[in-house]
Coordinates of C-alpha atoms (C1' of nucleotides) in Angstrom, one line a residue:
Chain A
M180 CA 2.0 -82.4 -101.2
W181 CA 4.8 -80.3 -101.9
Q182 CA 5.6 -80.3 -105.9
P183 CA 9.5 -79.4 -107.2
G184 CA 9.8 -76.2 -108.4
E185 CA 8.0 -74.1 -105.2
G186 CA 11.2 -72.5 -104.7
R187 CA 12.9 -74.7 -102.0
S188 CA 16.6 -73.5 -102.1
A189 CA 18.9 -75.9 -102.8
W190 CA 20.7 -75.8 -99.5
V191 CA 17.9 -76.8 -98.0
E192 CA 17.1 -79.6 -100.5
G193 CA 20.6 -80.7 -99.3
A194 CA 20.0 -80.6 -96.1
L195 CA 17.2 -82.4 -96.1
R196 CA 19.4 -85.1 -98.2
A197 CA 21.5 -85.4 -95.3
A198 CA 18.9 -85.8 -92.8
T199 CA 17.3 -88.1 -94.4
A200 CA 20.3 -90.2 -94.8
A201 CA 21.0 -89.7 -90.8
L202 CA 17.3 -90.6 -89.8
A203 CA 17.7 -93.6 -92.2
G204 CA 20.9 -94.6 -90.4
T205 CA 19.6 -94.6 -87.1
V206 CA 16.1 -95.7 -87.9
K207 CA 17.5 -98.4 -90.8
L208 CA 15.5 -97.6 -93.5
S209 CA 15.7 -99.5 -96.7
P210 CA 17.0 -96.7 -99.3
A211 CA 13.7 -97.3 -101.3
D212 CA 11.7 -96.1 -97.4
A213 CA 14.1 -93.6 -96.5
E214 CA 13.1 -91.6 -100.2
R215 CA 9.8 -92.0 -99.4
F216 CA 9.7 -90.8 -96.3
R217 CA 12.0 -88.0 -97.7
L218 CA 9.4 -86.9 -100.2
L219 CA 6.6 -86.6 -97.8
A220 CA 8.1 -83.6 -96.5
G221 CA 6.0 -80.5 -97.5
K222 CA 6.2 -77.1 -95.6
I223 CA 9.6 -76.3 -93.9
E224 CA 9.0 -74.2 -91.0
R225 CA 11.9 -72.2 -89.3
Y226 CA 12.8 -71.3 -85.2
P227 CA 15.0 -68.4 -85.3
P228 CA 18.4 -69.7 -82.7
G229 CA 16.9 -68.8 -79.2
A230 CA 12.6 -70.2 -80.5
L231 CA 10.9 -72.1 -78.1
V232 CA 10.0 -74.6 -80.7
N233 CA 6.5 -76.3 -79.1
A234 CA 5.8 -73.7 -76.9
L235 CA 2.5 -72.0 -78.5
A236 CA 0.9 -75.3 -80.5
P237 CA -2.1 -76.2 -78.5
T238 CA -1.1 -79.8 -79.6
P239 CA 1.8 -81.2 -79.0
T240 CA 3.6 -82.2 -82.5
A241 CA 7.1 -83.9 -82.8
K242 CA 9.3 -82.2 -85.8
W243 CA 11.7 -83.8 -88.0
I244 CA 14.6 -81.8 -88.4
I245 CA 16.3 -80.6 -91.4
S246 CA 19.2 -77.9 -89.8
G247 CA 19.9 -76.8 -86.6
W248 CA 20.1 -77.6 -83.5
L249 CA 18.1 -77.9 -80.4
C250 CA 18.1 -79.0 -77.1
Q251 CA 15.8 -80.3 -74.6
M252 CA 15.7 -78.4 -71.0
R253 CA 13.3 -77.4 -67.8
I254 CA 13.9 -74.0 -66.4
L255 CA 14.3 -74.5 -62.4
P256 CA 12.8 -71.6 -60.2
D257 CA 15.5 -70.7 -59.3
A258 CA 16.3 -69.7 -62.9
R259 CA 19.1 -72.6 -63.1
R260 CA 18.8 -75.0 -66.1
Q261 CA 19.7 -77.9 -67.1
I262 CA 19.7 -79.3 -70.4
F263 CA 18.7 -82.9 -71.2
G264 CA 20.1 -84.1 -74.4
F265 CA 21.0 -82.2 -77.9
L266 CA 18.7 -82.5 -80.9
L267 CA 20.2 -82.6 -84.1
P268 CA 19.5 -82.8 -88.1
G269 CA 17.6 -86.0 -88.4
D270 CA 16.6 -86.7 -85.3
I271 CA 12.9 -86.2 -85.0
A272 CA 11.8 -83.9 -81.6
P273 CA 9.8 -85.6 -79.2
S274 CA 7.2 -83.5 -78.7
H275 CA 5.3 -82.7 -74.9
P276 CA 2.3 -81.2 -74.4
P277 CA 4.0 -77.1 -74.0
S278 CA 4.7 -76.7 -70.4
G279 CA 2.9 -80.5 -69.7
G280 CA 3.5 -82.1 -67.0
N281 CA 7.0 -82.5 -66.5
F282 CA 8.7 -82.9 -70.0
P283 CA 11.0 -81.2 -71.1
S284 CA 10.5 -77.7 -73.2
L285 CA 12.6 -77.4 -76.8
L286 CA 14.8 -75.1 -77.2
A287 CA 16.3 -74.2 -81.0
L288 CA 19.9 -73.5 -79.8
T289 CA 20.2 -72.1 -83.5
R290 CA 17.8 -71.5 -86.8
L291 CA 16.1 -74.5 -87.2
E292 CA 14.6 -75.9 -89.6
C293 CA 12.1 -78.8 -89.5
V294 CA 9.2 -80.3 -90.9
D295 CA 5.9 -80.9 -88.6
V296 CA 4.9 -84.4 -88.1
S297 CA 1.5 -84.7 -88.6
Q298 CA 1.8 -82.6 -91.9
M299 CA 3.4 -85.4 -92.6
L300 CA 1.2 -88.1 -91.4
E301 CA -1.5 -85.6 -93.5
T302 CA 0.7 -85.8 -96.8
A303 CA 1.1 -89.4 -96.2
A304 CA -1.8 -90.4 -98.9
L305 CA -0.7 -94.7 -98.1
E306 CA -1.1 -96.6 -95.4
R307 CA 2.4 -97.8 -96.1
E308 CA 3.7 -94.7 -95.9
R309 CA 1.6 -94.0 -92.2
S310 CA 3.2 -96.7 -90.3
L311 CA 6.2 -95.6 -91.7
V312 CA 6.8 -92.6 -90.4
H313 CA 4.8 -93.5 -87.1
A314 CA 7.8 -96.6 -86.8
A315 CA 10.5 -93.8 -87.6
V316 CA 8.9 -91.5 -84.8
A317 CA 8.8 -94.4 -82.1
A318 CA 12.3 -95.6 -83.3
T319 CA 13.6 -92.1 -82.6
L320 CA 12.0 -91.5 -79.3
K321 CA 13.7 -95.1 -78.6
I322 CA 17.0 -93.6 -79.4
I323 CA 16.7 -90.5 -77.1
E324 CA 15.3 -92.1 -74.6
E325 CA 18.8 -94.8 -74.6
R326 CA 20.6 -91.7 -75.0
K327 CA 18.9 -90.3 -71.6
Y328 CA 20.4 -93.3 -69.9
D329 CA 23.7 -92.1 -71.0
H330 CA 23.1 -88.8 -69.4
I331 CA 22.1 -90.0 -66.2
V332 CA 25.3 -92.2 -66.1
R333 CA 26.9 -89.5 -66.9
L334 CA 25.5 -87.3 -64.1
G335 CA 25.4 -89.7 -61.8
Q336 CA 28.9 -91.7 -62.0
H337 CA 31.1 -89.2 -64.0
T338 CA 34.0 -86.7 -62.9
A339 CA 33.9 -83.2 -65.0
A340 CA 36.2 -84.3 -67.6
E341 CA 34.4 -87.7 -68.3
R342 CA 31.4 -85.8 -68.6
V343 CA 32.7 -83.5 -71.6
V344 CA 34.5 -85.8 -73.2
S345 CA 31.6 -88.7 -73.4
L346 CA 29.0 -85.7 -73.8
L347 CA 31.4 -84.1 -76.9
L348 CA 31.9 -88.6 -78.5
E349 CA 28.4 -88.7 -78.1
L350 CA 27.9 -85.7 -80.3
R351 CA 30.8 -86.8 -83.2
D352 CA 29.4 -89.8 -83.5
R353 CA 25.6 -88.7 -84.3
L354 CA 27.1 -85.8 -87.2
A355 CA 29.5 -88.2 -88.0
P356 CA 26.4 -89.6 -90.7
L357 CA 25.4 -86.3 -91.3
D358 CA 28.8 -86.2 -93.0
L359 CA 29.6 -82.6 -90.8
V360 CA 32.6 -84.6 -89.1
H361 CA 35.6 -83.5 -90.9
K362 CA 39.5 -84.7 -89.7
E363 CA 37.5 -85.2 -85.9
T364 CA 36.6 -81.9 -86.2
F365 CA 32.7 -80.4 -85.8
R366 CA 30.8 -77.5 -85.3
A367 CA 28.8 -77.1 -82.1
P368 CA 26.3 -74.1 -81.4
L369 CA 27.4 -75.0 -78.1
T370 CA 28.9 -72.3 -75.4
Q371 CA 30.4 -73.1 -72.1
E372 CA 27.4 -72.5 -70.0
H373 CA 25.5 -75.2 -72.3
L374 CA 28.4 -77.4 -71.3
A375 CA 27.6 -77.0 -67.8
D376 CA 23.9 -77.0 -68.0
A377 CA 24.2 -80.0 -69.7
L378 CA 26.3 -82.1 -67.7
G379 CA 25.5 -80.4 -64.3
L380 CA 28.7 -78.6 -63.8
S381 CA 29.4 -74.5 -63.1
L382 CA 30.6 -72.6 -66.2
V383 CA 33.7 -71.8 -64.5
H384 CA 34.5 -75.4 -63.7
V385 CA 33.5 -76.7 -68.0
H386 CA 36.1 -73.9 -68.5
R387 CA 38.7 -75.2 -66.2
T388 CA 38.4 -78.6 -67.3
L389 CA 38.0 -77.7 -71.3
K390 CA 41.6 -76.0 -70.5
T391 CA 43.0 -78.6 -69.1
L392 CA 42.1 -80.9 -72.2
R393 CA 43.7 -78.9 -74.5
A394 CA 46.7 -78.8 -72.1
K395 CA 46.8 -82.5 -72.5
G396 CA 46.6 -82.4 -76.8
L397 CA 43.4 -84.2 -76.4
L398 CA 41.4 -81.5 -78.0
E399 CA 40.6 -78.1 -79.3
L400 CA 37.2 -76.0 -78.7
R401 CA 36.8 -72.8 -80.5
L402 CA 34.2 -70.4 -81.2
G403 CA 31.7 -73.3 -81.7
R404 CA 34.5 -75.7 -83.5
V405 CA 35.5 -78.9 -81.7
T406 CA 38.1 -80.7 -82.8
L407 CA 39.1 -84.1 -81.3
L408 CA 42.8 -84.6 -81.1
K409 CA 43.4 -87.9 -79.6
P410 CA 40.4 -89.8 -79.8
A411 CA 41.2 -93.0 -79.1
K412 CA 43.0 -91.2 -75.9
L413 CA 39.3 -89.7 -75.3
R414 CA 37.0 -92.8 -75.3
E415 CA 39.4 -94.5 -72.9
I416 CA 38.9 -91.4 -70.7
A417 CA 34.7 -91.7 -71.8
A418 CA 34.8 -95.9 -71.3
E419 CA 33.4 -95.9 -67.8
G420 CA 30.1 -95.1 -68.8
V421 CA 29.6 -98.2 -70.8
A422 CA 27.4 -100.7 -69.9
A423 CA 29.0 -103.9 -68.8
I424 CA 25.8 -105.4 -68.1
Chain B
M179 CA -7.9 -117.3 -68.4
W180 CA -7.5 -118.0 -64.7
Q181 CA -10.5 -119.2 -63.0
P182 CA -11.1 -118.4 -58.9
G183 CA -10.6 -121.8 -56.8
E184 CA -7.0 -121.8 -59.2
G185 CA -5.4 -121.1 -55.1
R186 CA -4.3 -117.9 -55.1
S187 CA -3.6 -116.9 -51.7
A188 CA -6.0 -114.1 -50.2
W189 CA -2.6 -112.2 -49.4
V190 CA -1.9 -112.4 -53.4
E191 CA -5.3 -111.1 -54.3
G192 CA -5.0 -107.9 -52.2
A193 CA -1.9 -107.1 -53.3
L194 CA -3.5 -107.6 -57.1
R195 CA -6.4 -105.4 -56.1
A196 CA -3.8 -102.4 -54.9
A197 CA -2.0 -103.2 -57.7
T198 CA -4.7 -102.3 -59.7
A199 CA -6.3 -99.5 -58.4
A200 CA -2.6 -97.8 -58.7
L201 CA -2.4 -98.4 -61.9
A202 CA -5.6 -97.6 -62.6
G203 CA -5.1 -93.7 -60.5
T204 CA -1.8 -93.3 -62.6
V205 CA -2.6 -94.6 -65.7
K206 CA -6.5 -92.9 -65.6
L207 CA -8.7 -95.7 -66.2
S208 CA -12.4 -96.3 -65.8
P209 CA -13.4 -98.5 -62.8
A210 CA -15.1 -101.5 -65.2
D211 CA -11.4 -101.2 -67.9
A212 CA -9.4 -101.4 -64.5
E213 CA -11.8 -104.4 -63.4
R214 CA -11.4 -105.4 -66.8
F215 CA -7.4 -105.0 -66.6
R216 CA -7.2 -107.2 -63.2
L217 CA -8.9 -110.5 -64.9
L218 CA -6.5 -110.7 -67.7
A219 CA -3.9 -111.9 -65.2
G220 CA -3.1 -115.4 -64.8
K221 CA -0.3 -116.4 -64.0
I222 CA 2.1 -114.9 -61.2
E223 CA 5.5 -114.8 -61.4
R224 CA 7.7 -114.5 -58.8
Y225 CA 11.3 -113.8 -58.4
P226 CA 13.8 -113.8 -54.9
P227 CA 15.1 -110.7 -54.3
G228 CA 18.3 -109.7 -56.3
A229 CA 17.0 -111.6 -59.3
L230 CA 17.7 -109.6 -62.9
V231 CA 14.2 -110.1 -64.2
N232 CA 14.3 -110.4 -68.1
A233 CA 17.8 -111.2 -68.1
L234 CA 17.3 -114.8 -69.6
A235 CA 14.4 -114.0 -71.7
P236 CA 15.0 -114.2 -75.6
T237 CA 11.8 -111.5 -75.9
P238 CA 11.5 -108.2 -74.0
T239 CA 8.7 -108.8 -72.2
A240 CA 7.3 -106.4 -69.9
K241 CA 5.8 -106.6 -66.5
W242 CA 3.5 -105.6 -64.4
I243 CA 4.3 -105.8 -61.0
I244 CA 1.8 -106.6 -58.2
S245 CA 4.2 -106.3 -55.1
G246 CA 7.6 -106.0 -54.2
W247 CA 10.3 -103.5 -55.6
L248 CA 12.3 -103.4 -58.3
C249 CA 15.2 -100.7 -59.7
Q250 CA 16.8 -100.3 -63.6
M251 CA 20.4 -99.9 -63.0
R252 CA 23.1 -100.3 -65.2
I253 CA 26.7 -102.3 -63.9
L254 CA 29.9 -99.9 -65.1
P255 CA 32.7 -101.9 -66.5
D256 CA 34.7 -100.4 -63.6
A257 CA 31.7 -101.8 -61.1
R258 CA 30.3 -98.8 -60.1
R259 CA 26.3 -98.6 -60.4
Q260 CA 23.9 -96.2 -61.3
I261 CA 20.4 -96.6 -60.5
F262 CA 17.7 -95.0 -62.4
G263 CA 14.9 -95.3 -61.5
F264 CA 12.6 -97.9 -59.2
L265 CA 9.6 -99.6 -60.1
L266 CA 6.9 -100.3 -57.4
P267 CA 3.4 -102.5 -57.7
G268 CA 1.2 -101.0 -60.0
D269 CA 4.0 -99.8 -61.9
I270 CA 4.2 -101.8 -65.6
A271 CA 8.2 -102.2 -65.7
P272 CA 9.4 -101.8 -69.0
S273 CA 11.2 -104.2 -70.5
H274 CA 14.1 -103.7 -72.6
P275 CA 16.0 -106.8 -74.6
P276 CA 18.4 -108.3 -72.2
S277 CA 21.8 -106.0 -72.5
G278 CA 20.2 -104.9 -75.5
G279 CA 21.9 -101.9 -76.5
N280 CA 22.6 -99.0 -73.3
F281 CA 19.3 -100.0 -71.8
P282 CA 19.0 -100.5 -67.6
S283 CA 19.0 -103.8 -66.3
L284 CA 15.9 -104.5 -63.9
L285 CA 17.1 -106.1 -60.2
A286 CA 14.7 -107.2 -58.1
L287 CA 15.2 -106.1 -54.7
T288 CA 12.9 -107.7 -52.5
R289 CA 11.0 -110.8 -53.6
L290 CA 8.5 -110.4 -56.4
E291 CA 5.2 -111.0 -58.0
C292 CA 4.6 -109.3 -61.1
V293 CA 2.7 -110.6 -64.5
D294 CA 4.0 -111.2 -67.8
V295 CA 2.2 -109.1 -70.1
S296 CA 2.3 -110.9 -73.1
Q297 CA 0.9 -113.2 -71.0
M298 CA -1.8 -110.9 -70.1
L299 CA -1.8 -109.8 -74.1
E300 CA -2.4 -114.0 -74.8
T301 CA -5.4 -113.9 -72.3
A302 CA -7.5 -111.3 -73.6
A303 CA -9.9 -112.0 -76.1
L304 CA -11.6 -109.1 -77.2
E305 CA -9.9 -106.3 -79.1
R306 CA -11.1 -103.9 -76.5
E307 CA -9.3 -105.8 -73.8
R308 CA -6.3 -105.8 -76.2
S309 CA -5.8 -102.0 -77.0
L310 CA -6.5 -101.3 -72.7
V311 CA -3.4 -103.5 -72.1
H312 CA -2.0 -101.7 -74.9
A313 CA -2.6 -98.3 -73.6
A314 CA -1.9 -99.3 -70.1
V315 CA 1.4 -99.9 -70.8
A316 CA 2.3 -96.9 -73.2
A317 CA 1.0 -94.6 -70.3
T318 CA 2.4 -96.6 -67.9
L319 CA 6.2 -96.1 -69.7
K320 CA 4.7 -92.5 -70.4
I321 CA 5.3 -91.9 -66.9
I322 CA 8.4 -93.2 -66.4
E323 CA 10.2 -91.4 -69.0
E324 CA 8.9 -88.3 -67.2
R325 CA 9.9 -89.6 -63.5
K326 CA 13.4 -90.0 -65.4
Y327 CA 13.4 -86.1 -66.4
D328 CA 12.9 -85.6 -62.9
H329 CA 16.2 -87.7 -62.0
I330 CA 18.3 -85.9 -64.7
V331 CA 17.5 -82.9 -62.8
R332 CA 18.1 -84.1 -59.2
L333 CA 22.1 -85.6 -60.6
G334 CA 22.4 -82.5 -61.9
Q335 CA 21.4 -79.2 -60.0
H336 CA 20.1 -80.4 -56.8
T337 CA 22.3 -81.0 -53.2
A338 CA 22.6 -83.5 -51.5
A339 CA 19.8 -82.8 -49.1
E340 CA 17.9 -82.1 -52.2
R341 CA 18.0 -85.3 -53.8
V342 CA 17.4 -87.8 -50.5
V343 CA 14.4 -85.6 -50.0
S344 CA 12.8 -85.1 -53.2
L345 CA 13.7 -88.3 -53.8
L346 CA 11.6 -90.2 -50.7
L347 CA 9.4 -87.7 -51.3
E348 CA 9.2 -89.4 -55.2
L349 CA 8.4 -92.5 -53.4
R350 CA 5.7 -91.8 -51.2
D351 CA 3.6 -89.8 -53.3
R352 CA 4.2 -93.0 -55.5
L353 CA 3.5 -95.3 -52.5
A354 CA 0.2 -93.8 -51.4
P355 CA -2.5 -94.5 -53.6
L356 CA -1.5 -97.9 -53.0
D357 CA -2.1 -97.7 -49.3
L358 CA 1.2 -97.9 -48.0
V359 CA 1.6 -94.8 -46.5
H360 CA 0.5 -94.7 -43.0
K361 CA 1.3 -90.9 -40.7
E362 CA 4.1 -90.2 -43.1
T363 CA 6.0 -93.0 -43.0
F364 CA 6.1 -96.5 -45.1
R365 CA 8.5 -99.2 -45.8
A366 CA 11.4 -98.7 -48.4
P367 CA 14.0 -101.6 -48.9
L368 CA 16.5 -99.2 -50.0
T369 CA 20.1 -99.8 -48.2
Q370 CA 22.0 -96.4 -48.4
E371 CA 23.9 -97.7 -50.7
H372 CA 21.2 -98.1 -53.0
L373 CA 20.7 -94.6 -52.3
A374 CA 24.3 -93.4 -52.9
D375 CA 24.1 -95.4 -56.2
A376 CA 21.0 -93.9 -57.5
L377 CA 21.3 -90.4 -57.0
G378 CA 25.4 -90.4 -57.6
L379 CA 26.5 -90.1 -54.3
S380 CA 29.0 -91.7 -52.0
L381 CA 27.5 -94.0 -49.5
V382 CA 29.2 -92.4 -46.3
H383 CA 27.8 -89.4 -48.2
V384 CA 24.2 -90.3 -48.3
H385 CA 24.6 -91.4 -44.7
R386 CA 25.5 -87.9 -43.0
T387 CA 23.2 -86.4 -44.7
L388 CA 21.2 -88.9 -43.6
K389 CA 22.2 -88.3 -40.4
T390 CA 21.9 -84.4 -40.6
L391 CA 18.2 -84.6 -41.5
R392 CA 17.0 -86.9 -39.3
A393 CA 19.4 -84.0 -36.1
K394 CA 16.9 -81.8 -37.7
G395 CA 13.6 -83.5 -36.7
L396 CA 12.8 -83.6 -40.8
L397 CA 12.6 -87.4 -41.0
E398 CA 13.8 -91.0 -39.6
L399 CA 15.2 -94.5 -41.7
R400 CA 15.9 -96.9 -40.0
L401 CA 15.6 -101.0 -40.8
G402 CA 13.6 -99.6 -44.2
R403 CA 11.1 -97.3 -42.5
V404 CA 10.9 -94.4 -44.0
T405 CA 9.2 -91.3 -41.4
L406 CA 8.9 -87.8 -42.9
L407 CA 8.4 -85.6 -39.7
K408 CA 7.8 -82.3 -41.2
P409 CA 6.6 -82.8 -44.9
A410 CA 5.6 -79.4 -45.7
K411 CA 9.7 -78.4 -44.7
L412 CA 10.5 -81.5 -46.5
R413 CA 8.7 -80.6 -49.5
E414 CA 10.7 -77.1 -49.3
I415 CA 13.7 -78.6 -50.3
A416 CA 12.6 -80.5 -52.5
A417 CA 10.7 -77.3 -54.6
E418 CA 13.8 -76.5 -56.5
G419 CA 13.4 -79.6 -59.1
V420 CA 9.7 -78.2 -59.8
A421 CA 10.0 -76.6 -63.4
A422 CA 9.3 -73.4 -64.2
I423 CA 8.7 -73.7 -68.0
Chain C
dC278 C1' 34.0 -48.0 -81.7
dG279 C1' 31.1 -49.4 -77.9
dC280 C1' 28.6 -52.6 -76.2
dG281 C1' 27.1 -57.1 -75.0
dA282 C1' 27.7 -62.4 -74.9
dT283 C1' 31.7 -65.2 -73.8
dT284 C1' 35.4 -67.2 -72.7
dT285 C1' 39.5 -66.8 -69.2
dT286 C1' 41.7 -66.3 -64.8
dG287 C1' 42.2 -65.5 -59.4
dA288 C1' 41.3 -66.6 -54.7
dG289 C1' 39.2 -69.4 -51.4
dC290 C1' 35.8 -71.5 -49.5
dC291 C1' 32.4 -75.9 -48.9
dA292 C1' 30.5 -79.7 -50.0
dT293 C1' 31.4 -84.4 -51.6
dG294 C1' 35.1 -88.3 -52.1
dT295 C1' 38.2 -91.6 -50.0
dC296 C1' 40.1 -94.3 -46.6
dA297 C1' 40.1 -97.3 -43.2
dA298 C1' 38.3 -98.7 -39.0
dT299 C1' 34.1 -99.9 -35.7
dC300 C1' 29.6 -101.5 -34.0
dG301 C1' 25.4 -103.1 -34.1
dG302 C1' 22.3 -107.0 -35.7
dA303 C1' 20.5 -111.0 -38.0
dG304 C1' 21.2 -115.7 -39.5
dT305 C1' 24.0 -119.9 -38.8
dG306 C1' 26.6 -123.7 -35.9
dG307 C1' 28.1 -126.2 -32.4
Chain D
dC28 C1' 23.6 -120.2 -25.0
dC29 C1' 27.9 -119.2 -27.4
dA30 C1' 31.4 -117.9 -31.3
dC31 C1' 31.6 -116.4 -35.6
dT32 C1' 30.2 -114.3 -39.5
dC33 C1' 27.9 -111.0 -42.7
dC34 C1' 26.0 -107.4 -43.9
dG35 C1' 24.9 -102.7 -43.1
dA36 C1' 25.5 -98.2 -40.6
dT37 C1' 28.2 -95.0 -38.2
dT38 C1' 32.4 -92.4 -37.3
dG39 C1' 36.4 -89.9 -38.2
dA40 C1' 40.7 -87.8 -40.2
dC41 C1' 41.8 -86.2 -44.5
dA42 C1' 42.0 -84.9 -49.5
dT43 C1' 39.9 -82.9 -53.2
dG44 C1' 37.0 -81.4 -56.9
dG45 C1' 34.1 -78.1 -57.7
dC46 C1' 31.4 -73.8 -56.7
dT47 C1' 31.3 -68.7 -55.8
dC48 C1' 32.4 -64.5 -55.9
dA49 C1' 34.3 -60.9 -58.8
dA50 C1' 36.8 -58.8 -62.1
dA51 C1' 39.4 -58.9 -66.9
dA52 C1' 39.8 -59.8 -71.3
dT53 C1' 38.6 -61.2 -75.7
dC54 C1' 35.4 -61.8 -79.4
dG55 C1' 31.5 -61.3 -82.6
dC56 C1' 28.8 -57.3 -84.1
dG57 C1' 26.7 -53.0 -85.2

DNA sequence: CGCGATTTTGAGCCATGTCAATCGGAGTGG
DNA sequence: CCACTCCGATTGACATGGCTCAAAATCGCG
């Protein structure tokens, strides 16, 4: 197990606490369990932006994200790309066999710090700790799966503006528990091309859509910084995706 | 446990065998395990076409489909509908809490015969049988999830013709193990509206797309009967969706 | 200062959506 | 057997959202 004083920076410690809080929120851990979970994190793995996480691992292993963003995506034979979703700190990135079946690859969008879940399981001494980890992984997978349904609705039923808005709102709501949203402003390491690939739109059209939203004074998006100027109005735009049954 | 002679029709017995074979194929069960699994099926539940399966159950319970089709879908507030996927005999329909979160509802497209998985678990006497059921459920869920990625790619990257073709090919390939495909012909209880709702297209455009494919002599689709006239050509059309990474 | 990555713009086209009507078959009641 | 109705398939005319191509502007960075 990791021992205090082994040189983990204060910054990483802070990120670890934030990730723990976020995970505890989504997975509904008691404060005690959250603390238990956090202490299982030993070696921190790092990946540079652009890295394909898990691309080389012989065995698929889930990663608990401490800081940084990554996306689940697939490259098509004609070089088009579909992004299935984004993973943020606190999430546990599902690990699929590298190039296994039709499962997505994991691409780091920023520098990434994460903890290998199988390492956490090895660290866990008590049965109680192991089942805690398993439960957290299962619960996260379920939430990620749930988001995928929303994404399908986005792609299948929404207009360009609705797609952009509902995705940005999803990100806002996921970043809020990490305390990364201040005054409806947050950083997102997304280029317009990322948005296009996620939303099934062309880069040019994403840009035009953002331009319109900006012109209407609904939001700002520059330099990886998003500001939702009229959150209520934006929620209204995205509301079509909510389930009625 | 169910006893022979309780009045299950020969037809249902046949369907049960086909469903078992299909499940064994996708989940990779040994013949012995498949037989074990099949014998756990006791009471057969029936639903009429149009029924919302699991809509009323207090507890979510997965259903092993013996015969009939159903779809996973969500109704939007403005009455639009998104179909996430189709479930066929042999599949184990994932059960989500009724109206639970943003998970999909299950809609029977035909008359449906299925077995409640929790009933199978109760029937199971041996630990080995229970873990067999759990493994089968888990493996099926994984496959269903995998298909969802394909569907996202369809919606995000494909043109109308590619969407229609790749969906029909998926159905063909899933029906084949059930021995329901003869000479590249199979029955599918799908209206053009179902296709439209699944593929994120308008009904009218689905029709025009089918008309074009028909005019090119690539396929037939009438009265719930699909014939793939030029399978190779069709695979070529749909091939763009295959993962390159 | 120069380069690669990203954003921004314009022009024109085409895929797909909308609206509105018709058509055909299957069931149903008289 | 006919009249009626309902549902799904079919069609045409027309509108438009989103795409492509191509170029310029801007930004971040070494």
